[in-house]
Amino acid sequence: EEKEEADNGGLAAVLSESQFNRLFPYRNEKGNATYLIYEYSHLLEAAAEYPDFASEGTQEIRRREVAAFLANIAQETTGGWDTAPGGRYYWGRLLPARGGL
């Protein structure tokens, strides 16, 4: 059985650029991010390397898969603090290098 080819790993169909920008408003504050994946277009390019990502199952399952992925990277890359505007996890994907502001 042949599998249908996914476009951009399915991610663009689940997560728009405006949603991404609202979720990670501080991801490249002051242009200091070292890694290109901090920008939406580069995230789509990376997702295309994994064609099954956000491409299988119902739309609800795809959204949950993307939400779990984004929650993990927000938690793992947080540079926030408890009293930060929007809370600790609102600052996910902020720091180009871990270690504080």
PDB file of N, CA and C in Angstrom:
ATOM      1  N   GLU A   1       0.850  -1.182   0.000  1.00  0.00           N
ATOM      2  CA  GLU A   1       0.000   0.000   0.000  1.00  0.00           C
ATOM      3  C   GLU A   1       0.893   1.241   0.000  1.00  0.00           C
ATOM      4  N   GLU A   2       0.658   2.148  -0.934  1.00  0.00           N
ATOM      5  CA  GLU A   2       1.478   3.352  -1.045  1.00  0.00           C
ATOM      6  C   GLU A   2       0.926   4.469  -0.167  1.00  0.00           C
ATOM      7  N   LYS A   3       1.823   5.152   0.509  1.00  0.00           N
ATOM      8  CA  LYS A   3       1.436   6.219   1.415  1.00  0.00           C
ATOM      9  C   LYS A   3       1.460   7.554   0.691  1.00  0.00           C
ATOM     10  N   GLU A   4       0.482   8.396   0.982  1.00  0.00           N
ATOM     11  CA  GLU A   4       0.422   9.713   0.369  1.00  0.00           C
ATOM     12  C   GLU A   4       1.531  10.606   0.919  1.00  0.00           C
ATOM     13  N   GLU A   5       2.186  11.360   0.048  1.00  0.00           N
ATOM     14  CA  GLU A   5       3.274  12.270   0.427  1.00  0.00           C
ATOM     15  C   GLU A   5       2.714  13.438   1.231  1.00  0.00           C
ATOM     16  N   ALA A   6       3.371  13.800   2.318  1.00  0.00           N
ATOM     17  CA  ALA A   6       2.943  14.922   3.157  1.00  0.00           C
ATOM     18  C   ALA A   6       3.608  16.204   2.690  1.00  0.00           C
ATOM     19  N   ASP A   7       2.909  17.321   2.797  1.00  0.00           N
ATOM     20  CA  ASP A   7       3.503  18.605   2.446  1.00  0.00           C
ATOM     21  C   ASP A   7       3.990  19.288   3.724  1.00  0.00           C
ATOM     22  N   ASN A   8       5.263  19.675   3.750  1.00  0.00           N
ATOM     23  CA  ASN A   8       5.880  20.302   4.913  1.00  0.00           C
ATOM     24  C   ASN A   8       5.665  19.481   6.179  1.00  0.00           C
ATOM     25  N   GLY A   9       5.639  18.160   6.054  1.00  0.00           N
ATOM     26  CA  GLY A   9       5.446  17.315   7.217  1.00  0.00           C
ATOM     27  C   GLY A   9       4.076  17.467   7.844  1.00  0.00           C
ATOM     28  N   GLY A  10       3.175  18.182   7.191  1.00  0.00           N
ATOM     29  CA  GLY A  10       1.840  18.391   7.733  1.00  0.00           C
ATOM     30  C   GLY A  10       1.769  19.517   8.744  1.00  0.00           C
ATOM     31  N   LEU A  11       2.904  20.023   9.173  1.00  0.00           N
ATOM     32  CA  LEU A  11       2.934  21.021  10.228  1.00  0.00           C
ATOM     33  C   LEU A  11       2.222  22.311   9.825  1.00  0.00           C
ATOM     34  N   ALA A  12       2.431  22.781   8.617  1.00  0.00           N
ATOM     35  CA  ALA A  12       1.818  24.042   8.175  1.00  0.00           C
ATOM     36  C   ALA A  12       0.293  23.963   8.184  1.00  0.00           C
ATOM     37  N   ALA A  13      -0.253  22.777   7.981  1.00  0.00           N
ATOM     38  CA  ALA A  13      -1.705  22.617   7.993  1.00  0.00           C
ATOM     39  C   ALA A  13      -2.276  22.670   9.407  1.00  0.00           C
ATOM     40  N   VAL A  14      -1.427  22.453  10.401  1.00  0.00           N
ATOM     41  CA  VAL A  14      -1.868  22.426  11.796  1.00  0.00           C
ATOM     42  C   VAL A  14      -1.504  23.712  12.531  1.00  0.00           C
ATOM     43  N   LEU A  15      -0.369  24.301  12.185  1.00  0.00           N
ATOM     44  CA  LEU A  15       0.149  25.463  12.900  1.00  0.00           C
ATOM     45  C   LEU A  15       0.478  26.575  11.908  1.00  0.00           C
ATOM     46  N   SER A  16      -0.256  27.668  11.972  1.00  0.00           N
ATOM     47  CA  SER A  16       0.011  28.791  11.076  1.00  0.00           C
ATOM     48  C   SER A  16       1.167  29.630  11.620  1.00  0.00           C
ATOM     49  N   GLU A  17       1.709  30.460  10.763  1.00  0.00           N
ATOM     50  CA  GLU A  17       2.804  31.330  11.199  1.00  0.00           C
ATOM     51  C   GLU A  17       2.342  32.311  12.276  1.00  0.00           C
ATOM     52  N   SER A  18       1.137  32.824  12.145  1.00  0.00           N
ATOM     53  CA  SER A  18       0.644  33.755  13.169  1.00  0.00           C
ATOM     54  C   SER A  18       0.443  33.053  14.509  1.00  0.00           C
ATOM     55  N   GLN A  19      -0.021  31.806  14.499  1.00  0.00           N
ATOM     56  CA  GLN A  19      -0.139  31.041  15.751  1.00  0.00           C
ATOM     57  C   GLN A  19       1.242  30.821  16.366  1.00  0.00           C
ATOM     58  N   PHE A  20       2.203  30.429  15.546  1.00  0.00           N
ATOM     59  CA  PHE A  20       3.568  30.206  16.016  1.00  0.00           C
ATOM     60  C   PHE A  20       4.129  31.478  16.653  1.00  0.00           C
ATOM     61  N   ASN A  21       3.931  32.613  15.995  1.00  0.00           N
ATOM     62  CA  ASN A  21       4.441  33.875  16.518  1.00  0.00           C
ATOM     63  C   ASN A  21       3.777  34.259  17.835  1.00  0.00           C
ATOM     64  N   ARG A  22       2.487  33.959  17.976  1.00  0.00           N
ATOM     65  CA  ARG A  22       1.799  34.235  19.253  1.00  0.00           C
ATOM     66  C   ARG A  22       2.269  33.298  20.359  1.00  0.00           C
ATOM     67  N   LEU A  23       2.549  32.045  20.015  1.00  0.00           N
ATOM     68  CA  LEU A  23       2.999  31.084  21.020  1.00  0.00           C
ATOM     69  C   LEU A  23       4.411  31.364  21.519  1.00  0.00           C
ATOM     70  N   PHE A  24       5.271  31.883  20.644  1.00  0.00           N
ATOM     71  CA  PHE A  24       6.676  32.099  20.984  1.00  0.00           C
ATOM     72  C   PHE A  24       7.103  33.532  20.646  1.00  0.00           C
ATOM     73  N   PRO A  25       6.512  34.516  21.303  1.00  0.00           N
ATOM     74  CA  PRO A  25       6.808  35.907  20.944  1.00  0.00           C
ATOM     75  C   PRO A  25       8.239  36.342  21.255  1.00  0.00           C
ATOM     76  N   TYR A  26       8.905  35.664  22.144  1.00  0.00           N
ATOM     77  CA  TYR A  26      10.266  36.061  22.533  1.00  0.00           C
ATOM     78  C   TYR A  26      11.330  35.114  21.994  1.00  0.00           C
ATOM     79  N   ARG A  27      10.983  34.316  21.003  1.00  0.00           N
ATOM     80  CA  ARG A  27      11.873  33.255  20.531  1.00  0.00           C
ATOM     81  C   ARG A  27      13.185  33.754  19.972  1.00  0.00           C
ATOM     82  N   ASN A  28      13.219  34.965  19.470  1.00  0.00           N
ATOM     83  CA  ASN A  28      14.451  35.494  18.890  1.00  0.00           C
ATOM     84  C   ASN A  28      14.592  36.957  19.278  1.00  0.00           C
ATOM     85  N   GLU A  29      14.408  37.214  20.541  1.00  0.00           N
ATOM     86  CA  GLU A  29      14.453  38.589  21.030  1.00  0.00           C
ATOM     87  C   GLU A  29      15.795  39.234  20.687  1.00  0.00           C
ATOM     88  N   LYS A  30      15.731  40.392  20.106  1.00  0.00           N
ATOM     89  CA  LYS A  30      16.914  41.170  19.713  1.00  0.00           C
ATOM     90  C   LYS A  30      17.752  40.475  18.643  1.00  0.00           C
ATOM     91  N   GLY A  31      17.199  39.470  17.965  1.00  0.00           N
ATOM     92  CA  GLY A  31      17.915  38.809  16.876  1.00  0.00           C
ATOM     93  C   GLY A  31      19.115  37.996  17.308  1.00  0.00           C
ATOM     94  N   ASN A  32      19.125  37.516  18.552  1.00  0.00           N
ATOM     95  CA  ASN A  32      20.286  36.805  19.079  1.00  0.00           C
ATOM     96  C   ASN A  32      20.242  35.292  18.915  1.00  0.00           C
ATOM     97  N   ALA A  33      19.184  34.761  18.336  1.00  0.00           N
ATOM     98  CA  ALA A  33      19.079  33.312  18.213  1.00  0.00           C
ATOM     99  C   ALA A  33      20.137  32.771  17.257  1.00  0.00           C
ATOM    100  N   THR A  34      20.828  31.741  17.704  1.00  0.00           N
ATOM    101  CA  THR A  34      21.877  31.118  16.909  1.00  0.00           C
ATOM    102  C   THR A  34      21.298  30.168  15.874  1.00  0.00           C
ATOM    103  N   TYR A  35      20.215  29.507  16.219  1.00  0.00           N
ATOM    104  CA  TYR A  35      19.684  28.436  15.390  1.00  0.00           C
ATOM    105  C   TYR A  35      18.528  28.920  14.535  1.00  0.00           C
ATOM    106  N   LEU A  36      18.553  28.601  13.239  1.00  0.00           N
ATOM    107  CA  LEU A  36      17.526  29.051  12.312  1.00  0.00           C
ATOM    108  C   LEU A  36      16.155  28.459  12.611  1.00  0.00           C
ATOM    109  N   ILE A  37      16.091  27.363  13.338  1.00  0.00           N
ATOM    110  CA  ILE A  37      14.801  26.741  13.637  1.00  0.00           C
ATOM    111  C   ILE A  37      13.940  27.649  14.510  1.00  0.00           C
ATOM    112  N   TYR A  38      14.513  28.714  15.035  1.00  0.00           N
ATOM    113  CA  TYR A  38      13.731  29.656  15.830  1.00  0.00           C
ATOM    114  C   TYR A  38      12.758  30.456  14.970  1.00  0.00           C
ATOM    115  N   GLU A  39      12.825  30.321  13.664  1.00  0.00           N
ATOM    116  CA  GLU A  39      11.886  31.007  12.770  1.00  0.00           C
ATOM    117  C   GLU A  39      10.936  29.988  12.151  1.00  0.00           C
ATOM    118  N   TYR A  40       9.712  30.403  11.908  1.00  0.00           N
ATOM    119  CA  TYR A  40       8.657  29.519  11.422  1.00  0.00           C
ATOM    120  C   TYR A  40       9.046  28.799  10.122  1.00  0.00           C
ATOM    121  N   SER A  41       9.556  29.535   9.152  1.00  0.00           N
ATOM    122  CA  SER A  41       9.882  28.918   7.859  1.00  0.00           C
ATOM    123  C   SER A  41      10.922  27.808   8.020  1.00  0.00           C
ATOM    124  N   HIS A  42      11.854  27.992   8.909  1.00  0.00           N
ATOM    125  CA  HIS A  42      12.886  26.978   9.122  1.00  0.00           C
ATOM    126  C   HIS A  42      12.345  25.797   9.917  1.00  0.00           C
ATOM    127  N   LEU A  43      11.391  26.050  10.792  1.00  0.00           N
ATOM    128  CA  LEU A  43      10.729  24.955  11.493  1.00  0.00           C
ATOM    129  C   LEU A  43       9.982  24.073  10.492  1.00  0.00           C
ATOM    130  N   LEU A  44       9.335  24.694   9.513  1.00  0.00           N
ATOM    131  CA  LEU A  44       8.642  23.918   8.475  1.00  0.00           C
ATOM    132  C   LEU A  44       9.626  23.091   7.656  1.00  0.00           C
ATOM    133  N   GLU A  45      10.765  23.670   7.332  1.00  0.00           N
ATOM    134  CA  GLU A  45      11.787  22.924   6.587  1.00  0.00           C
ATOM    135  C   GLU A  45      12.255  21.716   7.391  1.00  0.00           C
ATOM    136  N   ALA A  46      12.489  21.910   8.672  1.00  0.00           N
ATOM    137  CA  ALA A  46      12.928  20.798   9.522  1.00  0.00           C
ATOM    138  C   ALA A  46      11.833  19.735   9.617  1.00  0.00           C
ATOM    139  N   ALA A  47      10.583  20.159   9.764  1.00  0.00           N
ATOM    140  CA  ALA A  47       9.470  19.212   9.867  1.00  0.00           C
ATOM    141  C   ALA A  47       9.318  18.391   8.593  1.00  0.00           C
ATOM    142  N   ALA A  48       9.666  18.984   7.452  1.00  0.00           N
ATOM    143  CA  ALA A  48       9.560  18.264   6.178  1.00  0.00           C
ATOM    144  C   ALA A  48      10.494  17.055   6.124  1.00  0.00           C
ATOM    145  N   GLU A  49      11.523  17.061   6.949  1.00  0.00           N
ATOM    146  CA  GLU A  49      12.439  15.917   7.020  1.00  0.00           C
ATOM    147  C   GLU A  49      11.797  14.718   7.721  1.00  0.00           C
ATOM    148  N   TYR A  50      10.663  14.951   8.372  1.00  0.00           N
ATOM    149  CA  TYR A  50       9.931  13.904   9.085  1.00  0.00           C
ATOM    150  C   TYR A  50       8.502  13.888   8.548  1.00  0.00           C
ATOM    151  N   PRO A  51       8.288  13.320   7.382  1.00  0.00           N
ATOM    152  CA  PRO A  51       7.001  13.431   6.694  1.00  0.00           C
ATOM    153  C   PRO A  51       5.799  12.871   7.456  1.00  0.00           C
ATOM    154  N   ASP A  52       6.019  12.004   8.426  1.00  0.00           N
ATOM    155  CA  ASP A  52       4.887  11.486   9.203  1.00  0.00           C
ATOM    156  C   ASP A  52       4.456  12.445  10.305  1.00  0.00           C
ATOM    157  N   PHE A  53       5.314  13.393  10.669  1.00  0.00           N
ATOM    158  CA  PHE A  53       4.991  14.322  11.747  1.00  0.00           C
ATOM    159  C   PHE A  53       3.794  15.189  11.362  1.00  0.00           C
ATOM    160  N   ALA A  54       2.768  15.161  12.182  1.00  0.00           N
ATOM    161  CA  ALA A  54       1.543  15.940  11.989  1.00  0.00           C
ATOM    162  C   ALA A  54       0.862  15.623  10.661  1.00  0.00           C
ATOM    163  N   SER A  55       1.052  14.408  10.175  1.00  0.00           N
ATOM    164  CA  SER A  55       0.491  14.034   8.877  1.00  0.00           C
ATOM    165  C   SER A  55      -0.389  12.797   8.926  1.00  0.00           C
ATOM    166  N   GLU A  56      -0.499  12.193  10.078  1.00  0.00           N
ATOM    167  CA  GLU A  56      -1.287  10.965  10.172  1.00  0.00           C
ATOM    168  C   GLU A  56      -2.399  11.108  11.203  1.00  0.00           C
ATOM    169  N   GLY A  57      -3.479  10.413  10.980  1.00  0.00           N
ATOM    170  CA  GLY A  57      -4.599  10.442  11.917  1.00  0.00           C
ATOM    171  C   GLY A  57      -5.540  11.604  11.637  1.00  0.00           C
ATOM    172  N   THR A  58      -6.480  11.772  12.540  1.00  0.00           N
ATOM    173  CA  THR A  58      -7.460  12.844  12.390  1.00  0.00           C
ATOM    174  C   THR A  58      -6.798  14.200  12.636  1.00  0.00           C
ATOM    175  N   GLN A  59      -7.499  15.254  12.285  1.00  0.00           N
ATOM    176  CA  GLN A  59      -6.994  16.600  12.526  1.00  0.00           C
ATOM    177  C   GLN A  59      -6.759  16.818  14.024  1.00  0.00           C
ATOM    178  N   GLU A  60      -7.623  16.271  14.845  1.00  0.00           N
ATOM    179  CA  GLU A  60      -7.467  16.380  16.304  1.00  0.00           C
ATOM    180  C   GLU A  60      -6.175  15.710  16.770  1.00  0.00           C
ATOM    181  N   ILE A  61      -5.895  14.531  16.263  1.00  0.00           N
ATOM    182  CA  ILE A  61      -4.658  13.828  16.618  1.00  0.00           C
ATOM    183  C   ILE A  61      -3.443  14.619  16.148  1.00  0.00           C
ATOM    184  N   ARG A  62      -3.515  15.169  14.957  1.00  0.00           N
ATOM    185  CA  ARG A  62      -2.400  15.972  14.436  1.00  0.00           C
ATOM    186  C   ARG A  62      -2.156  17.198  15.304  1.00  0.00           C
ATOM    187  N   ARG A  63      -3.245  17.871  15.707  1.00  0.00           N
ATOM    188  CA  ARG A  63      -3.099  19.048  16.579  1.00  0.00           C
ATOM    189  C   ARG A  63      -2.485  18.658  17.918  1.00  0.00           C
ATOM    190  N   ARG A  64      -2.898  17.533  18.459  1.00  0.00           N
ATOM    191  CA  ARG A  64      -2.333  17.075  19.742  1.00  0.00           C
ATOM    192  C   ARG A  64      -0.846  16.748  19.605  1.00  0.00           C
ATOM    193  N   GLU A  65      -0.481  16.138  18.501  1.00  0.00           N
ATOM    194  CA  GLU A  65       0.929  15.813  18.276  1.00  0.00           C
ATOM    195  C   GLU A  65       1.777  17.087  18.219  1.00  0.00           C
ATOM    196  N   VAL A  66       1.298  18.082  17.493  1.00  0.00           N
ATOM    197  CA  VAL A  66       2.020  19.349  17.390  1.00  0.00           C
ATOM    198  C   VAL A  66       2.040  20.059  18.745  1.00  0.00           C
ATOM    199  N   ALA A  67       0.927  20.045  19.462  1.00  0.00           N
ATOM    200  CA  ALA A  67       0.871  20.682  20.775  1.00  0.00           C
ATOM    201  C   ALA A  67       1.868  20.035  21.739  1.00  0.00           C
ATOM    202  N   ALA A  68       1.958  18.724  21.720  1.00  0.00           N
ATOM    203  CA  ALA A  68       2.906  18.028  22.602  1.00  0.00           C
ATOM    204  C   ALA A  68       4.347  18.379  22.234  1.00  0.00           C
ATOM    205  N   PHE A  69       4.635  18.436  20.955  1.00  0.00           N
ATOM    206  CA  PHE A  69       5.978  18.805  20.501  1.00  0.00           C
ATOM    207  C   PHE A  69       6.323  20.226  20.943  1.00  0.00           C
ATOM    208  N   LEU A  70       5.411  21.177  20.693  1.00  0.00           N
ATOM    209  CA  LEU A  70       5.673  22.566  21.057  1.00  0.00           C
ATOM    210  C   LEU A  70       5.766  22.755  22.565  1.00  0.00           C
ATOM    211  N   ALA A  71       4.942  22.037  23.314  1.00  0.00           N
ATOM    212  CA  ALA A  71       5.018  22.123  24.778  1.00  0.00           C
ATOM    213  C   ALA A  71       6.364  21.626  25.270  1.00  0.00           C
ATOM    214  N   ASN A  72       6.855  20.568  24.670  1.00  0.00           N
ATOM    215  CA  ASN A  72       8.152  20.031  25.082  1.00  0.00           C
ATOM    216  C   ASN A  72       9.280  21.023  24.796  1.00  0.00           C
ATOM    217  N   ILE A  73       9.299  21.610  23.604  1.00  0.00           N
ATOM    218  CA  ILE A  73      10.398  22.532  23.324  1.00  0.00           C
ATOM    219  C   ILE A  73      10.260  23.811  24.143  1.00  0.00           C
ATOM    220  N   ALA A  74       9.041  24.237  24.433  1.00  0.00           N
ATOM    221  CA  ALA A  74       8.867  25.418  25.285  1.00  0.00           C
ATOM    222  C   ALA A  74       9.391  25.129  26.688  1.00  0.00           C
ATOM    223  N   GLN A  75       9.088  23.955  27.205  1.00  0.00           N
ATOM    224  CA  GLN A  75       9.537  23.596  28.549  1.00  0.00           C
ATOM    225  C   GLN A  75      11.045  23.406  28.593  1.00  0.00           C
ATOM    226  N   GLU A  76      11.604  22.773  27.586  1.00  0.00           N
ATOM    227  CA  GLU A  76      13.037  22.479  27.585  1.00  0.00           C
ATOM    228  C   GLU A  76      13.903  23.694  27.306  1.00  0.00           C
ATOM    229  N   THR A  77      13.360  24.707  26.659  1.00  0.00           N
ATOM    230  CA  THR A  77      14.172  25.866  26.294  1.00  0.00           C
ATOM    231  C   THR A  77      13.765  27.122  27.043  1.00  0.00           C
ATOM    232  N   THR A  78      12.946  26.989  28.055  1.00  0.00           N
ATOM    233  CA  THR A  78      12.466  28.176  28.736  1.00  0.00           C
ATOM    234  C   THR A  78      13.601  28.965  29.365  1.00  0.00           C
ATOM    235  N   GLY A  79      13.516  30.262  29.213  1.00  0.00           N
ATOM    236  CA  GLY A  79      14.443  31.152  29.880  1.00  0.00           C
ATOM    237  C   GLY A  79      13.673  32.018  30.850  1.00  0.00           C
ATOM    238  N   GLY A  80      12.426  31.640  31.075  1.00  0.00           N
ATOM    239  CA  GLY A  80      11.548  32.447  31.907  1.00  0.00           C
ATOM    240  C   GLY A  80      11.781  32.259  33.387  1.00  0.00           C
ATOM    241  N   TRP A  81      11.060  33.017  34.132  1.00  0.00           N
ATOM    242  CA  TRP A  81      11.113  32.971  35.587  1.00  0.00           C
ATOM    243  C   TRP A  81       9.680  33.100  36.074  1.00  0.00           C
ATOM    244  N   ASP A  82       9.424  32.760  37.315  1.00  0.00           N
ATOM    245  CA  ASP A  82       8.056  32.675  37.815  1.00  0.00           C
ATOM    246  C   ASP A  82       7.263  33.965  37.669  1.00  0.00           C
ATOM    247  N   THR A  83       7.899  35.127  37.801  1.00  0.00           N
ATOM    248  CA  THR A  83       7.186  36.396  37.717  1.00  0.00           C
ATOM    249  C   THR A  83       7.337  37.067  36.351  1.00  0.00           C
ATOM    250  N   ALA A  84       7.828  36.340  35.354  1.00  0.00           N
ATOM    251  CA  ALA A  84       7.997  36.883  34.006  1.00  0.00           C
ATOM    252  C   ALA A  84       6.643  37.248  33.406  1.00  0.00           C
ATOM    253  N   PRO A  85       6.584  38.276  32.566  1.00  0.00           N
ATOM    254  CA  PRO A  85       5.319  38.605  31.897  1.00  0.00           C
ATOM    255  C   PRO A  85       4.790  37.387  31.135  1.00  0.00           C
ATOM    256  N   GLY A  86       3.587  36.989  31.425  1.00  0.00           N
ATOM    257  CA  GLY A  86       2.997  35.819  30.785  1.00  0.00           C
ATOM    258  C   GLY A  86       3.336  34.514  31.480  1.00  0.00           C
ATOM    259  N   GLY A  87       4.239  34.543  32.453  1.00  0.00           N
ATOM    260  CA  GLY A  87       4.626  33.338  33.191  1.00  0.00           C
ATOM    261  C   GLY A  87       5.890  32.697  32.651  1.00  0.00           C
ATOM    262  N   ARG A  88       6.394  31.757  33.396  1.00  0.00           N
ATOM    263  CA  ARG A  88       7.666  31.089  33.091  1.00  0.00           C
ATOM    264  C   ARG A  88       7.693  30.481  31.687  1.00  0.00           C
ATOM    265  N   TYR A  89       6.665  29.769  31.290  1.00  0.00           N
ATOM    266  CA  TYR A  89       6.713  29.010  30.040  1.00  0.00           C
ATOM    267  C   TYR A  89       6.365  29.848  28.811  1.00  0.00           C
ATOM    268  N   TYR A  90       5.918  31.079  29.017  1.00  0.00           N
ATOM    269  CA  TYR A  90       5.631  31.965  27.897  1.00  0.00           C
ATOM    270  C   TYR A  90       6.921  32.343  27.174  1.00  0.00           C
ATOM    271  N   TRP A  91       8.033  32.175  27.832  1.00  0.00           N
ATOM    272  CA  TRP A  91       9.335  32.568  27.293  1.00  0.00           C
ATOM    273  C   TRP A  91      10.056  31.402  26.642  1.00  0.00           C
ATOM    274  N   GLY A  92       9.392  30.302  26.379  1.00  0.00           N
ATOM    275  CA  GLY A  92      10.018  29.168  25.718  1.00  0.00           C
ATOM    276  C   GLY A  92      10.638  29.559  24.392  1.00  0.00           C
ATOM    277  N   ARG A  93      11.715  28.921  24.055  1.00  0.00           N
ATOM    278  CA  ARG A  93      12.460  29.152  22.822  1.00  0.00           C
ATOM    279  C   ARG A  93      13.071  30.537  22.790  1.00  0.00           C
ATOM    280  N   LEU A  94      13.272  31.140  23.945  1.00  0.00           N
ATOM    281  CA  LEU A  94      13.843  32.474  23.994  1.00  0.00           C
ATOM    282  C   LEU A  94      15.350  32.467  23.823  1.00  0.00           C
ATOM    283  N   LEU A  95      16.011  31.700  24.626  1.00  0.00           N
ATOM    284  CA  LEU A  95      17.461  31.836  24.718  1.00  0.00           C
ATOM    285  C   LEU A  95      18.205  31.073  23.654  1.00  0.00           C
ATOM    286  N   PRO A  96      19.146  31.726  22.957  1.00  0.00           N
ATOM    287  CA  PRO A  96      19.988  31.022  22.000  1.00  0.00           C
ATOM    288  C   PRO A  96      20.882  30.005  22.712  1.00  0.00           C
ATOM    289  N   ALA A  97      21.270  30.313  23.911  1.00  0.00           N
ATOM    290  CA  ALA A  97      22.062  29.385  24.729  1.00  0.00           C
ATOM    291  C   ALA A  97      21.451  29.383  26.111  1.00  0.00           C
ATOM    292  N   ARG A  98      21.430  28.254  26.750  1.00  0.00           N
ATOM    293  CA  ARG A  98      20.839  28.167  28.082  1.00  0.00           C
ATOM    294  C   ARG A  98      21.739  28.867  29.081  1.00  0.00           C
ATOM    295  N   GLY A  99      21.167  29.314  30.147  1.00  0.00           N
ATOM    296  CA  GLY A  99      21.984  29.888  31.190  1.00  0.00           C
ATOM    297  C   GLY A  99      21.465  31.160  31.787  1.00  0.00           C
ATOM    298  N   GLY A 100      20.355  31.690  31.290  1.00  0.00           N
ATOM    299  CA  GLY A 100      19.783  32.887  31.885  1.00  0.00           C
ATOM    300  C   GLY A 100      19.759  34.050  30.932  1.00  0.00           C
ATOM    301  N   LEU A 101      19.164  35.122  31.405  1.00  0.00           N
ATOM    302  CA  LEU A 101      19.014  36.316  30.567  1.00  0.00           C
ATOM    303  C   LEU A 101      20.198  37.226  30.698  1.00  0.00           C
TER     304      LEU A 101
END
